[in-house]
PDB file of C-alpha atoms in Angstrom:
ATOM      1  CA  MET A  19     112.972  34.922 140.384  1.00  0.00           C
ATOM      2  CA  LYS A  20     112.717  36.925 137.189  1.00  0.00           C
ATOM      3  CA  LEU A  21     112.254  40.654 137.835  1.00  0.00           C
ATOM      4  CA  ASP A  22     110.118  42.663 135.442  1.00  0.00           C
ATOM      5  CA  LEU A  23     110.544  46.388 134.722  1.00  0.00           C
ATOM      6  CA  ILE A  24     108.071  47.380 137.441  1.00  0.00           C
ATOM      7  CA  ASP A  25     109.871  45.246 140.061  1.00  0.00           C
ATOM      8  CA  LYS A  26     113.148  46.923 139.094  1.00  0.00           C
ATOM      9  CA  ARG A  27     111.631  50.405 139.314  1.00  0.00           C
ATOM     10  CA  LEU A  28     110.082  49.502 142.675  1.00  0.00           C
ATOM     11  CA  LEU A  29     113.417  48.253 144.007  1.00  0.00           C
ATOM     12  CA  THR A  30     115.147  51.422 142.806  1.00  0.00           C
ATOM     13  CA  LEU A  31     112.555  53.566 144.601  1.00  0.00           C
ATOM     14  CA  LEU A  32     112.856  51.530 147.802  1.00  0.00           C
ATOM     15  CA  GLN A  33     116.656  51.774 147.703  1.00  0.00           C
ATOM     16  CA  GLN A  34     116.365  55.551 147.444  1.00  0.00           C
ATOM     17  CA  ASP A  35     113.968  55.758 150.405  1.00  0.00           C
ATOM     18  CA  SER A  36     112.495  52.646 151.976  1.00  0.00           C
ATOM     19  CA  LYS A  37     110.224  54.723 154.224  1.00  0.00           C
ATOM     20  CA  GLN A  38     108.002  55.701 151.298  1.00  0.00           C
ATOM     21  CA  THR A  39     104.430  54.594 151.785  1.00  0.00           C
ATOM     22  CA  THR A  40     102.809  52.173 149.389  1.00  0.00           C
ATOM     23  CA  LYS A  41     100.604  55.088 148.324  1.00  0.00           C
ATOM     24  CA  GLN A  42     103.664  57.179 147.387  1.00  0.00           C
ATOM     25  CA  LEU A  43     105.189  54.217 145.560  1.00  0.00           C
ATOM     26  CA  SER A  44     101.921  53.531 143.734  1.00  0.00           C
ATOM     27  CA  LEU A  45     101.884  57.118 142.415  1.00  0.00           C
ATOM     28  CA  HIS A  46     105.442  56.734 141.086  1.00  0.00           C
ATOM     29  CA  LEU A  47     104.691  53.390 139.469  1.00  0.00           C
ATOM     30  CA  GLY A  48     101.152  53.987 138.233  1.00  0.00           C
ATOM     31  CA  LEU A  49      99.849  50.967 140.147  1.00  0.00           C
ATOM     32  CA  SER A  50      97.255  50.499 142.855  1.00  0.00           C
ATOM     33  CA  VAL A  51      98.357  50.534 146.489  1.00  0.00           C
ATOM     34  CA  THR A  52      97.377  46.862 146.766  1.00  0.00           C
ATOM     35  CA  ALA A  53      99.458  45.912 143.720  1.00  0.00           C
ATOM     36  CA  VAL A  54     102.513  47.682 145.154  1.00  0.00           C
ATOM     37  CA  TYR A  55     101.980  46.038 148.549  1.00  0.00           C
ATOM     38  CA  GLU A  56     101.729  42.581 146.943  1.00  0.00           C
ATOM     39  CA  ARG A  57     104.868  43.154 144.859  1.00  0.00           C
ATOM     40  CA  ILE A  58     106.838  44.211 147.947  1.00  0.00           C
ATOM     41  CA  LYS A  59     105.647  41.163 149.886  1.00  0.00           C
ATOM     42  CA  LYS A  60     106.605  38.903 146.953  1.00  0.00           C
ATOM     43  CA  LEU A  61     110.076  40.469 146.767  1.00  0.00           C
ATOM     44  CA  GLU A  62     110.497  39.923 150.518  1.00  0.00           C
ATOM     45  CA  ARG A  63     109.238  36.300 150.360  1.00  0.00           C
ATOM     46  CA  GLU A  64     111.573  35.508 147.456  1.00  0.00           C
ATOM     47  CA  GLY A  65     114.552  36.960 149.342  1.00  0.00           C
ATOM     48  CA  VAL A  66     115.162  39.782 146.860  1.00  0.00           C
ATOM     49  CA  ILE A  67     114.577  42.300 149.657  1.00  0.00           C
ATOM     50  CA  THR A  68     116.505  40.991 152.637  1.00  0.00           C
ATOM     51  CA  GLN A  69     116.185  43.819 155.163  1.00  0.00           C
ATOM     52  CA  TYR A  70     115.435  47.478 155.746  1.00  0.00           C
ATOM     53  CA  VAL A  71     118.035  49.625 157.491  1.00  0.00           C
ATOM     54  CA  ALA A  72     118.710  53.169 158.652  1.00  0.00           C
ATOM     55  CA  LEU A  73     121.939  54.614 157.264  1.00  0.00           C
ATOM     56  CA  VAL A  74     123.817  56.533 159.938  1.00  0.00           C
ATOM     57  CA  ASN A  75     125.968  59.641 159.511  1.00  0.00           C
ATOM     58  CA  LYS A  76     129.317  58.294 160.712  1.00  0.00           C
ATOM     59  CA  ASN A  77     130.578  61.780 161.626  1.00  0.00           C
ATOM     60  CA  LYS A  78     127.695  62.241 164.081  1.00  0.00           C
ATOM     61  CA  ILE A  79     128.572  59.036 165.960  1.00  0.00           C
ATOM     62  CA  GLU A  80     132.365  59.464 165.852  1.00  0.00           C
ATOM     63  CA  ARG A  81     132.993  56.553 163.486  1.00  0.00           C
ATOM     64  CA  ALA A  82     134.142  58.446 160.384  1.00  0.00           C
ATOM     65  CA  PHE A  83     137.705  57.058 160.211  1.00  0.00           C
ATOM     66  CA  LEU A  84     137.510  54.319 157.576  1.00  0.00           C
ATOM     67  CA  VAL A  85     140.263  51.735 157.264  1.00  0.00           C
ATOM     68  CA  PHE A  86     140.571  48.896 154.795  1.00  0.00           C
ATOM     69  CA  CYS A  87     142.701  46.175 156.313  1.00  0.00           C
ATOM     70  CA  HIS A  88     144.158  43.442 154.115  1.00  0.00           C
ATOM     71  CA  LEU A  89     144.834  40.311 156.089  1.00  0.00           C
ATOM     72  CA  LYS A  90     146.679  37.046 155.498  1.00  0.00           C
ATOM     73  CA  LEU A  91     146.166  33.860 157.448  1.00  0.00           C
ATOM     74  CA  GLU A  92     149.117  31.712 158.483  1.00  0.00           C
ATOM     75  CA  LYS A  93     147.719  28.747 156.571  1.00  0.00           C
ATOM     76  CA  HIS A  94     144.703  28.100 154.358  1.00  0.00           C
ATOM     77  CA  THR A  95     143.191  25.165 156.178  1.00  0.00           C
ATOM     78  CA  LYS A  96     139.480  24.759 156.728  1.00  0.00           C
ATOM     79  CA  GLU A  97     140.029  25.005 160.487  1.00  0.00           C
ATOM     80  CA  TYR A  98     141.973  28.302 160.264  1.00  0.00           C
ATOM     81  CA  ILE A  99     139.380  29.816 157.926  1.00  0.00           C
ATOM     82  CA  MET A 100     136.438  28.767 160.098  1.00  0.00           C
ATOM     83  CA  VAL A 101     138.045  30.031 163.313  1.00  0.00           C
ATOM     84  CA  PHE A 102     138.985  33.370 161.733  1.00  0.00           C
ATOM     85  CA  GLU A 103     135.566  33.951 160.159  1.00  0.00           C
ATOM     86  CA  ARG A 104     133.752  33.102 163.387  1.00  0.00           C
ATOM     87  CA  GLU A 105     135.931  35.500 165.387  1.00  0.00           C
ATOM     88  CA  ILE A 106     135.909  38.380 162.878  1.00  0.00           C
ATOM     89  CA  ASN A 107     132.102  38.391 162.990  1.00  0.00           C
ATOM     90  CA  LYS A 108     132.291  39.278 166.691  1.00  0.00           C
ATOM     91  CA  LEU A 109     134.219  42.525 166.107  1.00  0.00           C
ATOM     92  CA  GLU A 110     131.754  45.421 165.912  1.00  0.00           C
ATOM     93  CA  GLU A 111     134.292  47.766 164.309  1.00  0.00           C
ATOM     94  CA  VAL A 112     134.404  45.487 161.249  1.00  0.00           C
ATOM     95  CA  THR A 113     131.379  46.348 159.126  1.00  0.00           C
ATOM     96  CA  GLU A 114     132.302  44.136 156.173  1.00  0.00           C
ATOM     97  CA  CYS A 115     134.714  41.272 155.613  1.00  0.00           C
ATOM     98  CA  PHE A 116     135.449  39.765 152.208  1.00  0.00           C
ATOM     99  CA  HIS A 117     137.307  36.521 151.482  1.00  0.00           C
ATOM    100  CA  VAL A 118     139.327  37.465 148.396  1.00  0.00           C
ATOM    101  CA  SER A 119     141.841  36.150 145.904  1.00  0.00           C
ATOM    102  CA  GLY A 120     145.265  37.659 145.370  1.00  0.00           C
ATOM    103  CA  ASP A 121     148.047  38.584 147.767  1.00  0.00           C
ATOM    104  CA  TYR A 122     145.773  38.687 150.808  1.00  0.00           C
ATOM    105  CA  ASP A 123     143.082  36.343 152.084  1.00  0.00           C
ATOM    106  CA  TYR A 124     140.619  38.897 153.463  1.00  0.00           C
ATOM    107  CA  ILE A 125     139.751  42.554 153.173  1.00  0.00           C
ATOM    108  CA  LEU A 126     138.108  44.140 156.200  1.00  0.00           C
ATOM    109  CA  LYS A 127     136.155  47.393 156.202  1.00  0.00           C
ATOM    110  CA  ILE A 128     136.607  49.005 159.602  1.00  0.00           C
ATOM    111  CA  TYR A 129     135.071  52.173 161.068  1.00  0.00           C
ATOM    112  CA  VAL A 130     136.586  53.769 164.174  1.00  0.00           C
ATOM    113  CA  LYS A 131     136.869  57.263 165.681  1.00  0.00           C
ATOM    114  CA  ASP A 132     140.451  58.048 164.700  1.00  0.00           C
ATOM    115  CA  MET A 133     143.985  56.708 164.247  1.00  0.00           C
ATOM    116  CA  ASP A 134     144.477  56.173 167.984  1.00  0.00           C
ATOM    117  CA  GLU A 135     141.316  54.095 168.193  1.00  0.00           C
ATOM    118  CA  TYR A 136     142.394  52.075 165.163  1.00  0.00           C
ATOM    119  CA  ARG A 137     145.756  51.375 166.798  1.00  0.00           C
ATOM    120  CA  GLN A 138     143.975  50.102 169.918  1.00  0.00           C
ATOM    121  CA  PHE A 139     141.656  47.979 167.781  1.00  0.00           C
ATOM    122  CA  LEU A 140     144.598  46.524 165.852  1.00  0.00           C
ATOM    123  CA  ILE A 141     146.648  45.731 168.970  1.00  0.00           C
ATOM    124  CA  ASN A 142     143.893  44.591 171.325  1.00  0.00           C
ATOM    125  CA  LYS A 143     141.330  42.957 169.051  1.00  0.00           C
ATOM    126  CA  LEU A 144     142.570  42.101 165.575  1.00  0.00           C
ATOM    127  CA  THR A 145     146.123  40.842 165.961  1.00  0.00           C
ATOM    128  CA  VAL A 146     145.190  38.726 168.986  1.00  0.00           C
ATOM    129  CA  LEU A 147     142.952  36.553 166.806  1.00  0.00           C
ATOM    130  CA  LYS A 148     144.299  33.080 166.091  1.00  0.00           C
ATOM    131  CA  HIS A 149     145.977  32.222 162.795  1.00  0.00           C
ATOM    132  CA  ILE A 150     146.651  35.755 161.497  1.00  0.00           C
ATOM    133  CA  GLY A 151     149.874  35.877 159.517  1.00  0.00           C
ATOM    134  CA  SER A 152     150.019  39.563 158.572  1.00  0.00           C
ATOM    135  CA  THR A 153     147.958  42.709 158.078  1.00  0.00           C
ATOM    136  CA  HIS A 154     148.233  45.727 155.791  1.00  0.00           C
ATOM    137  CA  SER A 155     146.137  48.804 156.577  1.00  0.00           C
ATOM    138  CA  ILE A 156     144.960  51.445 154.120  1.00  0.00           C
ATOM    139  CA  PHE A 157     143.543  54.678 155.528  1.00  0.00           C
ATOM    140  CA  THR A 158     140.972  56.570 153.504  1.00  0.00           C
ATOM    141  CA  ILE A 159     141.528  60.244 152.716  1.00  0.00           C
ATOM    142  CA  GLY A 160     138.028  61.021 151.502  1.00  0.00           C
ATOM    143  CA  VAL A 161     134.913  59.563 149.971  1.00  0.00           C
ATOM    144  CA  VAL A 162     134.540  59.964 146.198  1.00  0.00           C
ATOM    145  CA  LYS A 163     131.454  57.770 145.802  1.00  0.00           C
ATOM    146  CA  GLN A 164     129.411  55.907 148.343  1.00  0.00           C
ATOM    147  CA  SER A 165     126.181  54.088 147.657  1.00  0.00           C
ATOM    148  CA  THR A 166     124.190  51.250 149.127  1.00  0.00           C
ATOM    149  CA  ALA A 167     121.993  50.922 146.024  1.00  0.00           C
ATOM    150  CA  ILE A 168     122.434  48.129 143.500  1.00  0.00           C
ATOM    151  CA  ALA A 169     121.715  49.258 139.938  1.00  0.00           C
ATOM    152  CA  MET A 170     118.677  47.636 138.368  1.00  0.00           C
TER     153      MET A 170
END
């Protein structure tokens, strides 16, 4: 799907605050409420907009300790990859998992309460998974930039 300038502006506005009404969006875009509604529905149908979410303050729910864990599998067979990816999707502490090139096979983004909770996660949940060769954890000191928006 080819996005025009109005679609891009609409997506930017929705990424800033998806709870805006179609009336509010129409005022920003200079379009009718119906036109905005139809554009949103088209973007949803075409899979450009995949979901709407609430972003949570991680400090308020005691999940502010962010760890990036680099992980190597023992071997790179289809079976090992499929088993690992199926199991990693079951771990609620892992918010994102990327299959990557380089020295490691995967990078995991993990949110927990603190170092003690991460240790328990590592010992009781992560390293018990089949086919893990090694892990390397990086603990974040602070957030410099954090965004969920994709530039249009």
